[in-house]
Amino acid sequence: MGESLDPDNSAAIYMKLIARRASLTPQLSLISRPTPLTSASDVNIGRQEVDRGNCLIARYSCAEAIDVMAAYDGESEQGAYGDLKLPSHISETVASGDNSAYHAATPWLASNASQARRNQRPRTRLSRVLQGVVVVALSLVALQYLLALAELGAGKGSGSIKVPLRAQEFLDKCSLLEVKAGPPPDFHKRTQSDRFVVGTKPTLIKNATIWTGSDNGLEVFHGDILLDKGLIKRIGHVHEAELHQYVHLERVDAHGKWVSPGIVDLHSHLGVYNVPTLKGAMDVNSFKGPVLPWLRALDGLNTHDDAYKLSVAGGVTSALVLPGSANAIGGQAVVIKLRPPTDRSPTGMLLENPYETNSSVSHPGIIRYTDAIPPRHACGENPDRVYSGTRMDTIWAFRQAYERARQIKQTQDDYCAKATKGEWTGLGGFPEDLQWEALVDVLRGRVKVNTHCYETVDLDDLVRITNEFKFSIAAFHHAHETYLVPETLKSAYGHPPAVAIFATNARYKRESYRGSEFAARILAENGLQVVMKSDHPVLNSRHLVYEAQQAHFYGLPHNLALASVTTTPATVLGQEHRIGFVKEGYDADLILWDSHPLALGATPQQVWIDGLAQLDAPHLLSKPPSFQKPPKTPNFDKEAQDAVKYDGLPPLQPVPSKARTVVFTNVNSVYLREAKSVNEIYSAGGESGSSGVVVVRDGRIDCVGSATSPCAAAAALEGDAEIIDLEGGAVSPALVTTGSPLGLEEIRSEPSTMDGTVLDPLTDKIPGVVGDGTLIRAADGLQYGTRDALLAYRSGVTTAITAPRSSGFLAGLSAAFSTGGRHKLEEGALLLEVGALHVAIRPVGTPSVSTQIAALRRLLLGQTNTEPIHAIEQVRKGEIPLAVHIHSADAIVSIIALKAEVEAKLGKKIKVTLVGATEAHLLAKELSDAGVGVIVSPTRPFPRAWEQRRLLPGPPLSEKSALTELLAHNVTLGIGVTDAWEARNTRFDVAWVCPLRVNDYCHRPSLIVNLAIVTQAALESDGAISKTDAISLASANVEALLGVETDDLQSDLVATQGGDLLEFSKVVAVISPRRGVVDLV
């Protein structure tokens, strides 16, 4: 009963088998063609269908089809191996459907392989290797033939059950479907971490204040921590007798300072959105379609991202690295640890590796932990913008994808229900699809979903989808409106999602417009988990703890604030069994802080990852004992209530006091601007039991004195005066912001809410009606009453100096305006119509940097073809400054040389101020000698672009920062911001310089008159900067550097409650002499 075995016949039998399976389970057909394939052309058609990905059952069955087709490729003439016959006892057994035929056929094929070669018709000579390949292909064809006959025979009612050769593998896969995701039962019995690096010495941290993360973040105790084998071995008081077994023990005395778990960033693009930003390493988004759950961040994880080291220096030990948000489903995220792996590979960075070694396929015998590969979802504006769709399109894409995953899941469940009962007839291989396995795992509860969603409509959409397809969301990210709809989140399937948010970063697009600084507090009050995240590199994750500090300032309890960057994200990730807590048996990921972690400027003294110290010879800062206490924060109850009451848009416009006289009582200190600098004119510190009084009449300070002074007595006689208790607060000069387009935009991504971008003469055609020699004035495009401007005003930043928005070389002329003004014609609203002339020197390819310098040279030397421009003439005469936006040290050298060249030819000095200046520290002496001022922006350096890579990071990575290096060379300095939303945080930037909760910390006078201080200078120079200089940082000095002349007596003042402007105090009033009012905020 033997049958001739030729490739075409085998393919026909196999394709009939495929068609039979398709008729049994049409939704899982291997190849979309419904009819049997019986010819060479038909086999080619089948191959094309497989190549197109038209296959819903992955590895096993697809491999069968490919093997048969490969065998057909090995011999194009039909009947070439026709003499190879199956023995009748085997073929008869196969025909009967008896499974024993498989076992008989295999040795027979091996023993008769040579017969195939001998009976082959003469043709072109093949090499021995190629002959071997042909024989293997023949064997595969024969086995496929046997499989087909056996299954077809079984279908004739023989009564026999065919058990697949890989039945046990399929049953294993079925059993794994029911296994819950999570650590193995004996995980906490481990004595060594799976990430332990051989040779790591044990470490004993003595005398620490330990925040464990337990008891809802309230457990704190003093003691020791023993680290060994990558784990926390002991917590408490470790006696010397216990340490004899540790031969090479390293000891660290914490001196009572705080130790916390390592920071866990729940939203990062480290390694896939690399810095410096280069096209060759931009792997954050794929634009191949809106739904791409099969893509994996691991496959694009770059180990050379400059940010790893910086983030570790800020205490970040673990991060969830997400694909970008250009897609509805952008791919699979990965949890990494940030220390350099010993094998230098991306795989070596994985917190838990769900894959086989050197494999991209999930190991069938290893449980993939809950968030080994969490998918990244996104809704709202991003996918709509990228794919020119609507929210309806995006939500349909979600539903379509999950319906496909649901069908695969159901087919798997049906398959396993039969397979576990031994009903193998017609089942074939285990049904799976590599493309959709991540979403199938979501439906099985094995993988959590992290979703980028902002607005209520999007949040509600995703919640409904979770209930439709029965899966949970781990966290909503960005989520600017979640605080308005907590009950919507609670109606999500399974459990309410956590919420991963920024502290104050908002209004950069429409869906973030209603973001609130009180969101974290409101969410926590509604019982929802709050996570503060970086979205690195949107925010530099080195300063992720700063987000927690701000959340605490605005009302999030201290225990939840610190948990928001440690224990809560670890729990949301499903990794709370090993990270996010200081517990025995947990990974040895710890931070030793120089102050309380929620104190502004808190800096790690050492960071351990897997028990390995990450900071080599760290540079430490000396801070007083009082810095070890959690900061006191204001009461924002009414503001938080109003945020919800007004649906995210509470009124922000200041309200002038109705009284002509306003009396501030319980004043601790008063600072005023005098002779272009800041001086303290009153302090109650030396007067026992005394506090000060400040009387303001018609917007001007009338008198200042103690509670027993004549000033206080006079205030008591003011019967109609408004009394404001500052509760130990202060009156200080208001601050100035620059560097962002504040006042020229409301929503950055909405052109209709902006002034727009100016045309550039080097790259754009300037319309004749504008004129080649026209310089754009920011004053002409000012928009008053933007929410960012009003929030800045309410935060004590009452003046903004803004240049026209430009992406090219020549921006135009900046203007100075009041951030609390209602319109340009209002008294005191426009402070200066023309300030400095702004240009930018950027490496953008075309035009070249040298071309930009050449253009600037022609402007300054008057060599243009147009009539001299008045503003440029003012620069040449030294009447207004030239503000050059620049970062590269090489380009800065050219500016210094150009200044000298112009001055030599003109015979007079010109004023030049650098804005940005990340690499200026490399030329500190040259800048000082040339008399070039610097406004550092951003104040905390970050290598976002190639021109910023040579930064000086400051402690703990370096003894000095760029700021202190410039300061040491007497370079006149100021600070700025880059985005409009950051303006409100200027007071915190200054406070980072000099956290003034103790009077003896910032004590020394300034080194030169009008010296502007930079953000981290005080901290990084161990108190070499005075309080008054710290305030000058963002007031008098910025104005002087950008050509704003202000009468000190007309400058705004700010009254703060519960501390001075640089502490965690609350701004309650703005005193405006130029407008003659006191605004209550």
PDB file of C-alpha atoms in Angstrom, residues 681-898:
ATOM      1  CA  ILE A 681      16.131  96.034  56.121  1.00  0.00           C
ATOM      2  CA  TYR A 682      14.297  94.282  58.945  1.00  0.00           C
ATOM      3  CA  SER A 683      14.568  90.999  60.835  1.00  0.00           C
ATOM      4  CA  ALA A 684      12.645  89.960  63.922  1.00  0.00           C
ATOM      5  CA  GLY A 685      15.104  87.195  64.666  1.00  0.00           C
ATOM      6  CA  GLY A 686      17.091  89.171  67.217  1.00  0.00           C
ATOM      7  CA  GLU A 687      14.100  90.472  69.142  1.00  0.00           C
ATOM      8  CA  SER A 688      12.841  87.928  71.644  1.00  0.00           C
ATOM      9  CA  GLY A 689       9.120  87.304  71.342  1.00  0.00           C
ATOM     10  CA  SER A 690       8.774  90.087  68.831  1.00  0.00           C
ATOM     11  CA  SER A 691       7.460  90.163  65.294  1.00  0.00           C
ATOM     12  CA  GLY A 692       7.338  92.928  62.764  1.00  0.00           C
ATOM     13  CA  VAL A 693       4.719  95.118  61.209  1.00  0.00           C
ATOM     14  CA  VAL A 694       4.698  96.536  57.670  1.00  0.00           C
ATOM     15  CA  VAL A 695       2.283  99.323  56.823  1.00  0.00           C
ATOM     16  CA  VAL A 696       1.471  99.827  53.134  1.00  0.00           C
ATOM     17  CA  ARG A 697      -0.477 102.852  51.983  1.00  0.00           C
ATOM     18  CA  ASP A 698      -1.547 103.297  48.340  1.00  0.00           C
ATOM     19  CA  GLY A 699       0.742 100.486  47.250  1.00  0.00           C
ATOM     20  CA  ARG A 700       3.871 101.883  48.923  1.00  0.00           C
ATOM     21  CA  ILE A 701       5.550 100.866  52.168  1.00  0.00           C
ATOM     22  CA  ASP A 702       4.888 103.581  54.688  1.00  0.00           C
ATOM     23  CA  CYS A 703       6.836 102.122  57.619  1.00  0.00           C
ATOM     24  CA  VAL A 704       8.423  98.930  58.949  1.00  0.00           C
ATOM     25  CA  GLY A 705       9.080  98.083  62.571  1.00  0.00           C
ATOM     26  CA  SER A 706       8.587  95.729  65.473  1.00  0.00           C
ATOM     27  CA  ALA A 707       5.267  95.148  67.200  1.00  0.00           C
ATOM     28  CA  THR A 708       6.225  97.804  69.774  1.00  0.00           C
ATOM     29  CA  SER A 709       7.527 100.391  67.306  1.00  0.00           C
ATOM     30  CA  PRO A 710       5.857 103.686  66.382  1.00  0.00           C
ATOM     31  CA  CYS A 711       5.030 102.063  63.045  1.00  0.00           C
ATOM     32  CA  ALA A 712       2.905  99.470  64.799  1.00  0.00           C
ATOM     33  CA  ALA A 713       1.266 102.147  66.915  1.00  0.00           C
ATOM     34  CA  ALA A 714       0.393 104.154  63.822  1.00  0.00           C
ATOM     35  CA  ALA A 715      -1.037 101.041  62.173  1.00  0.00           C
ATOM     36  CA  ALA A 716      -3.331 100.514  65.139  1.00  0.00           C
ATOM     37  CA  LEU A 717      -4.932 103.893  64.443  1.00  0.00           C
ATOM     38  CA  GLU A 718      -5.849 102.916  60.887  1.00  0.00           C
ATOM     39  CA  GLY A 719      -9.461 102.001  61.492  1.00  0.00           C
ATOM     40  CA  ASP A 720     -10.285 101.069  57.886  1.00  0.00           C
ATOM     41  CA  ALA A 721      -7.016  99.231  57.221  1.00  0.00           C
ATOM     42  CA  GLU A 722      -7.003  95.649  55.992  1.00  0.00           C
ATOM     43  CA  ILE A 723      -4.986  93.430  58.362  1.00  0.00           C
ATOM     44  CA  ILE A 724      -3.118  90.419  56.974  1.00  0.00           C
ATOM     45  CA  ASP A 725      -1.341  88.052  59.361  1.00  0.00           C
ATOM     46  CA  LEU A 726       1.819  86.681  57.696  1.00  0.00           C
ATOM     47  CA  GLU A 727       2.355  84.096  60.455  1.00  0.00           C
ATOM     48  CA  GLY A 728       6.114  84.595  60.526  1.00  0.00           C
ATOM     49  CA  GLY A 729       6.335  85.410  56.857  1.00  0.00           C
ATOM     50  CA  ALA A 730       8.175  88.095  54.957  1.00  0.00           C
ATOM     51  CA  VAL A 731       8.022  90.915  52.437  1.00  0.00           C
ATOM     52  CA  SER A 732      10.493  90.451  49.573  1.00  0.00           C
ATOM     53  CA  PRO A 733      11.190  91.836  46.084  1.00  0.00           C
ATOM     54  CA  ALA A 734       9.096  90.165  43.402  1.00  0.00           C
ATOM     55  CA  LEU A 735      10.912  87.935  40.919  1.00  0.00           C
ATOM     56  CA  VAL A 736      11.529  88.239  37.175  1.00  0.00           C
ATOM     57  CA  THR A 737      11.313  85.447  34.599  1.00  0.00           C
ATOM     58  CA  THR A 738      12.877  85.188  31.148  1.00  0.00           C
ATOM     59  CA  GLY A 739      13.757  82.594  28.509  1.00  0.00           C
ATOM     60  CA  SER A 740      10.268  81.277  27.703  1.00  0.00           C
ATOM     61  CA  PRO A 741       7.517  82.591  25.383  1.00  0.00           C
ATOM     62  CA  LEU A 742       5.437  83.588  28.427  1.00  0.00           C
ATOM     63  CA  GLY A 743       2.877  86.168  27.327  1.00  0.00           C
ATOM     64  CA  LEU A 744       3.009  85.083  23.680  1.00  0.00           C
ATOM     65  CA  GLU A 745       1.061  81.843  24.002  1.00  0.00           C
ATOM     66  CA  GLU A 746      -1.776  80.259  25.920  1.00  0.00           C
ATOM     67  CA  ILE A 747      -1.538  76.683  24.634  1.00  0.00           C
ATOM     68  CA  ARG A 748       1.773  75.826  23.003  1.00  0.00           C
ATOM     69  CA  SER A 749       0.434  73.320  20.468  1.00  0.00           C
ATOM     70  CA  GLU A 750      -2.563  75.418  19.398  1.00  0.00           C
ATOM     71  CA  PRO A 751      -1.511  78.070  16.840  1.00  0.00           C
ATOM     72  CA  SER A 752      -4.727  80.053  17.312  1.00  0.00           C
ATOM     73  CA  THR A 753      -3.757  80.722  20.944  1.00  0.00           C
ATOM     74  CA  MET A 754      -0.272  82.003  20.119  1.00  0.00           C
ATOM     75  CA  ASP A 755       1.472  85.007  18.641  1.00  0.00           C
ATOM     76  CA  GLY A 756       3.297  82.562  16.368  1.00  0.00           C
ATOM     77  CA  THR A 757       6.849  82.105  15.105  1.00  0.00           C
ATOM     78  CA  VAL A 758       8.724  84.934  13.410  1.00  0.00           C
ATOM     79  CA  LEU A 759      10.195  84.514   9.941  1.00  0.00           C
ATOM     80  CA  ASP A 760      13.966  84.188   9.785  1.00  0.00           C
ATOM     81  CA  PRO A 761      15.947  86.197   7.217  1.00  0.00           C
ATOM     82  CA  LEU A 762      18.499  83.394   6.780  1.00  0.00           C
ATOM     83  CA  THR A 763      15.974  80.720   5.829  1.00  0.00           C
ATOM     84  CA  ASP A 764      12.650  82.365   4.968  1.00  0.00           C
ATOM     85  CA  LYS A 765      11.465  84.749   2.292  1.00  0.00           C
ATOM     86  CA  ILE A 766      10.503  87.944   4.090  1.00  0.00           C
ATOM     87  CA  PRO A 767       7.391  89.571   2.558  1.00  0.00           C
ATOM     88  CA  GLY A 768       8.051  92.971   1.027  1.00  0.00           C
ATOM     89  CA  VAL A 769       5.365  94.567   3.158  1.00  0.00           C
ATOM     90  CA  VAL A 770       7.387  93.595   6.238  1.00  0.00           C
ATOM     91  CA  GLY A 771      10.713  94.762   4.842  1.00  0.00           C
ATOM     92  CA  ASP A 772      14.132  93.154   4.979  1.00  0.00           C
ATOM     93  CA  GLY A 773      15.338  95.404   7.750  1.00  0.00           C
ATOM     94  CA  THR A 774      12.385  95.031  10.098  1.00  0.00           C
ATOM     95  CA  LEU A 775      12.939  93.690  13.598  1.00  0.00           C
ATOM     96  CA  ILE A 776       9.934  92.063  15.241  1.00  0.00           C
ATOM     97  CA  ARG A 777       8.884  93.412  18.628  1.00  0.00           C
ATOM     98  CA  ALA A 778       7.483  91.021  21.214  1.00  0.00           C
ATOM     99  CA  ALA A 779       5.450  93.910  22.633  1.00  0.00           C
ATOM    100  CA  ASP A 780       3.280  93.853  19.495  1.00  0.00           C
ATOM    101  CA  GLY A 781       2.176  90.274  20.132  1.00  0.00           C
ATOM    102  CA  LEU A 782       1.736  90.228  23.908  1.00  0.00           C
ATOM    103  CA  GLN A 783      -1.252  88.336  25.274  1.00  0.00           C
ATOM    104  CA  TYR A 784      -2.298  89.315  28.779  1.00  0.00           C
ATOM    105  CA  GLY A 785      -4.159  87.107  31.196  1.00  0.00           C
ATOM    106  CA  THR A 786      -2.748  83.749  30.080  1.00  0.00           C
ATOM    107  CA  ARG A 787      -3.019  81.136  32.807  1.00  0.00           C
ATOM    108  CA  ASP A 788       0.739  80.593  32.925  1.00  0.00           C
ATOM    109  CA  ALA A 789       1.307  84.326  33.408  1.00  0.00           C
ATOM    110  CA  LEU A 790      -1.319  84.619  36.130  1.00  0.00           C
ATOM    111  CA  LEU A 791      -0.002  81.555  37.955  1.00  0.00           C
ATOM    112  CA  ALA A 792       3.462  83.112  37.838  1.00  0.00           C
ATOM    113  CA  TYR A 793       2.048  86.323  39.297  1.00  0.00           C
ATOM    114  CA  ARG A 794       0.350  84.407  42.105  1.00  0.00           C
ATOM    115  CA  SER A 795       3.702  82.711  42.782  1.00  0.00           C
ATOM    116  CA  GLY A 796       5.599  85.971  43.238  1.00  0.00           C
ATOM    117  CA  VAL A 797       6.927  86.291  39.674  1.00  0.00           C
ATOM    118  CA  THR A 798       5.410  89.586  38.636  1.00  0.00           C
ATOM    119  CA  THR A 799       7.609  90.577  35.672  1.00  0.00           C
ATOM    120  CA  ALA A 800       8.394  88.689  32.474  1.00  0.00           C
ATOM    121  CA  ILE A 801      10.959  89.612  29.846  1.00  0.00           C
ATOM    122  CA  THR A 802       9.957  87.882  26.644  1.00  0.00           C
ATOM    123  CA  ALA A 803      11.511  87.812  23.173  1.00  0.00           C
ATOM    124  CA  PRO A 804       9.600  86.961  19.968  1.00  0.00           C
ATOM    125  CA  ARG A 805       9.226  83.242  19.419  1.00  0.00           C
ATOM    126  CA  SER A 806      11.765  82.079  16.867  1.00  0.00           C
ATOM    127  CA  SER A 807      13.243  78.842  15.584  1.00  0.00           C
ATOM    128  CA  GLY A 808      15.908  80.585  13.534  1.00  0.00           C
ATOM    129  CA  PHE A 809      18.709  83.099  13.775  1.00  0.00           C
ATOM    130  CA  LEU A 810      17.095  86.515  14.290  1.00  0.00           C
ATOM    131  CA  ALA A 811      14.274  86.655  16.841  1.00  0.00           C
ATOM    132  CA  GLY A 812      13.776  90.366  17.447  1.00  0.00           C
ATOM    133  CA  LEU A 813      13.291  92.702  20.383  1.00  0.00           C
ATOM    134  CA  SER A 814      12.173  91.595  23.833  1.00  0.00           C
ATOM    135  CA  ALA A 815       9.612  93.374  26.009  1.00  0.00           C
ATOM    136  CA  ALA A 816       9.083  93.515  29.766  1.00  0.00           C
ATOM    137  CA  PHE A 817       5.521  93.292  31.086  1.00  0.00           C
ATOM    138  CA  SER A 818       3.537  92.622  34.252  1.00  0.00           C
ATOM    139  CA  THR A 819       2.339  89.030  34.502  1.00  0.00           C
ATOM    140  CA  GLY A 820      -0.710  90.238  36.414  1.00  0.00           C
ATOM    141  CA  GLY A 821      -1.757  92.880  33.879  1.00  0.00           C
ATOM    142  CA  ARG A 822      -5.105  92.803  32.123  1.00  0.00           C
ATOM    143  CA  HIS A 823      -4.095  94.501  28.869  1.00  0.00           C
ATOM    144  CA  LYS A 824      -1.263  96.574  27.421  1.00  0.00           C
ATOM    145  CA  LEU A 825      -2.927  99.921  27.996  1.00  0.00           C
ATOM    146  CA  GLU A 826      -3.447  99.331  31.708  1.00  0.00           C
ATOM    147  CA  GLU A 827      -1.152 101.341  33.946  1.00  0.00           C
ATOM    148  CA  GLY A 828       1.966  99.358  34.805  1.00  0.00           C
ATOM    149  CA  ALA A 829       1.131  96.510  32.410  1.00  0.00           C
ATOM    150  CA  LEU A 830       3.900  97.196  29.852  1.00  0.00           C
ATOM    151  CA  LEU A 831       7.148  97.998  31.642  1.00  0.00           C
ATOM    152  CA  LEU A 832       9.465  98.264  28.613  1.00  0.00           C
ATOM    153  CA  GLU A 833       8.554  98.078  24.944  1.00  0.00           C
ATOM    154  CA  VAL A 834      12.091  97.464  23.656  1.00  0.00           C
ATOM    155  CA  GLY A 835      14.648  95.662  25.788  1.00  0.00           C
ATOM    156  CA  ALA A 836      17.375  93.563  24.162  1.00  0.00           C
ATOM    157  CA  LEU A 837      17.992  92.388  20.602  1.00  0.00           C
ATOM    158  CA  HIS A 838      17.776  88.572  20.572  1.00  0.00           C
ATOM    159  CA  VAL A 839      19.584  86.261  18.171  1.00  0.00           C
ATOM    160  CA  ALA A 840      20.296  82.536  18.345  1.00  0.00           C
ATOM    161  CA  ILE A 841      23.340  80.541  17.297  1.00  0.00           C
ATOM    162  CA  ARG A 842      22.277  76.945  16.851  1.00  0.00           C
ATOM    163  CA  PRO A 843      23.767  73.933  15.018  1.00  0.00           C
ATOM    164  CA  VAL A 844      20.795  73.174  12.763  1.00  0.00           C
ATOM    165  CA  GLY A 845      22.646  72.040   9.640  1.00  0.00           C
ATOM    166  CA  THR A 846      21.499  74.810   7.304  1.00  0.00           C
ATOM    167  CA  PRO A 847      22.349  77.593   7.749  1.00  0.00           C
ATOM    168  CA  SER A 848      25.629  76.637   9.354  1.00  0.00           C
ATOM    169  CA  VAL A 849      26.861  78.064  12.630  1.00  0.00           C
ATOM    170  CA  SER A 850      29.580  79.909  10.739  1.00  0.00           C
ATOM    171  CA  THR A 851      26.940  81.427   8.451  1.00  0.00           C
ATOM    172  CA  GLN A 852      24.973  82.617  11.462  1.00  0.00           C
ATOM    173  CA  ILE A 853      28.105  84.198  12.980  1.00  0.00           C
ATOM    174  CA  ALA A 854      28.874  85.866   9.640  1.00  0.00           C
ATOM    175  CA  ALA A 855      25.367  87.320   9.482  1.00  0.00           C
ATOM    176  CA  LEU A 856      25.711  88.659  13.029  1.00  0.00           C
ATOM    177  CA  ARG A 857      29.067  90.202  12.147  1.00  0.00           C
ATOM    178  CA  ARG A 858      27.573  92.068   9.161  1.00  0.00           C
ATOM    179  CA  LEU A 859      24.724  93.358  11.335  1.00  0.00           C
ATOM    180  CA  LEU A 860      27.009  94.617  14.071  1.00  0.00           C
ATOM    181  CA  LEU A 861      29.505  96.178  11.680  1.00  0.00           C
ATOM    182  CA  GLY A 862      26.808  97.860   9.579  1.00  0.00           C
ATOM    183  CA  GLN A 863      27.751  95.983   6.409  1.00  0.00           C
ATOM    184  CA  THR A 864      24.203  95.066   5.320  1.00  0.00           C
ATOM    185  CA  ASN A 865      22.609  96.275   2.071  1.00  0.00           C
ATOM    186  CA  THR A 866      19.719  97.847   3.927  1.00  0.00           C
ATOM    187  CA  GLU A 867      19.520 101.081   5.839  1.00  0.00           C
ATOM    188  CA  PRO A 868      20.919 100.846   9.367  1.00  0.00           C
ATOM    189  CA  ILE A 869      18.307  99.397  11.692  1.00  0.00           C
ATOM    190  CA  HIS A 870      17.666 101.586  14.703  1.00  0.00           C
ATOM    191  CA  ALA A 871      17.824  98.723  17.237  1.00  0.00           C
ATOM    192  CA  ILE A 872      21.099  97.456  15.799  1.00  0.00           C
ATOM    193  CA  GLU A 873      22.486 100.967  16.032  1.00  0.00           C
ATOM    194  CA  GLN A 874      21.455 100.936  19.687  1.00  0.00           C
ATOM    195  CA  VAL A 875      23.398  97.695  20.175  1.00  0.00           C
ATOM    196  CA  ARG A 876      26.435  99.199  18.434  1.00  0.00           C
ATOM    197  CA  LYS A 877      26.269 102.220  20.750  1.00  0.00           C
ATOM    198  CA  GLY A 878      25.931 100.073  23.848  1.00  0.00           C
ATOM    199  CA  GLU A 879      22.436 101.394  24.581  1.00  0.00           C
ATOM    200  CA  ILE A 880      20.668  98.010  24.543  1.00  0.00           C
ATOM    201  CA  PRO A 881      22.129  94.517  25.056  1.00  0.00           C
ATOM    202  CA  LEU A 882      22.617  91.849  22.443  1.00  0.00           C
ATOM    203  CA  ALA A 883      21.129  88.633  23.894  1.00  0.00           C
ATOM    204  CA  VAL A 884      22.613  85.564  22.210  1.00  0.00           C
ATOM    205  CA  HIS A 885      20.779  82.270  22.782  1.00  0.00           C
ATOM    206  CA  ILE A 886      23.583  79.727  22.657  1.00  0.00           C
ATOM    207  CA  HIS A 887      24.927  76.609  24.373  1.00  0.00           C
ATOM    208  CA  SER A 888      28.054  75.341  22.610  1.00  0.00           C
ATOM    209  CA  ALA A 889      31.399  76.411  24.027  1.00  0.00           C
ATOM    210  CA  ASP A 890      32.834  76.498  20.510  1.00  0.00           C
ATOM    211  CA  ALA A 891      30.139  78.908  19.360  1.00  0.00           C
ATOM    212  CA  ILE A 892      30.579  80.968  22.542  1.00  0.00           C
ATOM    213  CA  VAL A 893      34.254  81.414  21.650  1.00  0.00           C
ATOM    214  CA  SER A 894      33.165  82.882  18.320  1.00  0.00           C
ATOM    215  CA  ILE A 895      30.843  85.319  20.100  1.00  0.00           C
ATOM    216  CA  ILE A 896      33.626  86.436  22.452  1.00  0.00           C
ATOM    217  CA  ALA A 897      35.940  86.985  19.484  1.00  0.00           C
ATOM    218  CA  LEU A 898      33.216  88.794  17.538  1.00  0.00           C
TER     219      LEU A 898
END
